Coordinates of C-alpha atoms in Angstrom, one line a residue:
X528 CA 16.8 24.2 1.7
X529 CA 14.9 21.0 2.4
X530 CA 11.4 19.7 1.7
X531 CA 11.0 17.4 4.7
X532 CA 8.9 14.3 4.8
X533 CA 8.7 11.4 7.2
X534 CA 11.2 8.6 6.4
X535 CA 9.9 6.3 3.7
X536 CA 9.5 2.6 4.4
X537 CA 9.9 1.8 0.7
X538 CA 13.1 1.0 -1.2
X539 CA 14.2 2.2 -4.6
X540 CA 13.4 -1.3 -5.8
X541 CA 9.8 -0.7 -5.0
X542 CA 9.4 2.3 -7.3
X543 CA 7.9 0.7 -10.4
X544 CA 5.6 -1.6 -8.5
X545 CA 4.3 1.3 -6.3
X546 CA 3.0 2.9 -9.5
X547 CA 1.7 -0.3 -11.1
X548 CA 0.3 -2.0 -7.9
X549 CA 0.7 0.2 -4.8
X550 CA -1.5 -2.0 -2.6
X551 CA 0.7 -5.0 -3.0
X552 CA 3.8 -3.0 -2.0
X553 CA 2.1 -1.3 0.9
X554 CA 0.8 -4.7 2.1
X555 CA 4.3 -6.1 2.1
X556 CA 5.4 -3.5 4.6
X557 CA 2.1 -2.9 6.4
X558 CA -0.2 -6.0 6.1
X559 CA -3.2 -4.5 7.8
X560 CA -3.0 -1.0 6.1
X561 CA -6.0 -1.7 3.8
X562 CA -8.1 -2.9 6.8
X563 CA -7.2 0.2 8.8
X564 CA -8.1 2.5 5.9
X565 CA -11.4 0.7 5.4
X566 CA -12.3 1.0 9.1
X567 CA -11.9 4.8 8.7
X568 CA -13.9 4.9 5.5
X569 CA -10.8 6.1 3.7
X570 CA -10.0 5.3 0.1
X571 CA -6.8 3.1 -0.1
X572 CA -4.3 4.4 -2.7
X573 CA -4.2 2.4 -5.9
X574 CA -0.7 3.7 -6.6
X575 CA 2.1 5.9 -5.3
X576 CA 3.8 7.9 -8.0
X577 CA 6.5 9.6 -5.9
X578 CA 8.4 8.9 -2.7
X579 CA 10.6 11.4 -1.0
X580 CA 13.8 10.3 0.6
X581 CA 14.5 12.3 3.8
X582 CA 17.8 10.5 4.4
X583 CA 20.0 13.5 3.5
X584 CA 18.1 15.9 5.7
X585 CA 18.2 13.3 8.5
X586 CA 21.9 12.9 8.2
X587 CA 22.6 16.7 8.0
X588 CA 20.3 17.4 11.0
X589 CA 21.9 14.5 13.0
X590 CA 18.6 13.3 14.3
X591 CA 16.1 10.7 13.2
X592 CA 12.9 12.1 11.6
X593 CA 9.7 10.6 12.9
X594 CA 6.0 10.2 12.3
X595 CA 5.7 8.0 9.3
X596 CA 3.0 5.8 7.9
X597 CA 3.6 3.1 10.4
X598 CA 2.9 5.4 13.3
X599 CA -0.3 6.6 11.7
X600 CA -1.5 2.9 11.3
X601 CA -0.5 2.2 14.9
X602 CA -2.7 5.1 16.1
X603 CA -5.6 3.8 13.9
X604 CA -5.2 0.3 15.3
X605 CA -5.2 1.6 18.9
X606 CA -8.0 4.2 18.3
X607 CA -5.4 6.7 19.5
X608 CA -5.0 10.3 18.4
X609 CA -3.1 10.6 15.1
X610 CA 0.6 11.6 15.5
X611 CA 0.1 14.9 13.7
X612 CA -2.4 17.7 13.6
X613 CA -5.2 17.1 11.1
X614 CA -7.4 20.0 10.1
X615 CA -10.5 18.4 8.7
X616 CA -11.7 21.7 7.3
X617 CA -8.6 22.2 5.2
X618 CA -9.2 22.2 1.4
X619 CA -6.2 21.4 -0.8
X620 CA -5.6 24.2 -3.4
X621 CA -6.0 21.7 -6.2
X622 CA -9.5 20.9 -4.9
X623 CA -10.6 24.5 -4.4
X624 CA -10.7 25.2 -8.1

């Protein structure tokens, strides 16, 4: 059984800094990410406390997994549709309490 996520752009060496100062690590990989979030009125993450590695699933499936953070930022830059379905009416179970 797999829990699949898009491939991560981050390395294991980024782990501690992602928790302590997520924006600096994100900016290293995606320099305009904070700007794209601001354009949407979204709150930029202050930290990332977990990263899922889809490498094993990708290897076992024999095909590259797609639709990662870079593709989302590219769509925002180009004012294009997001590369996934987004249900704006969805409420996370943790927020429904």
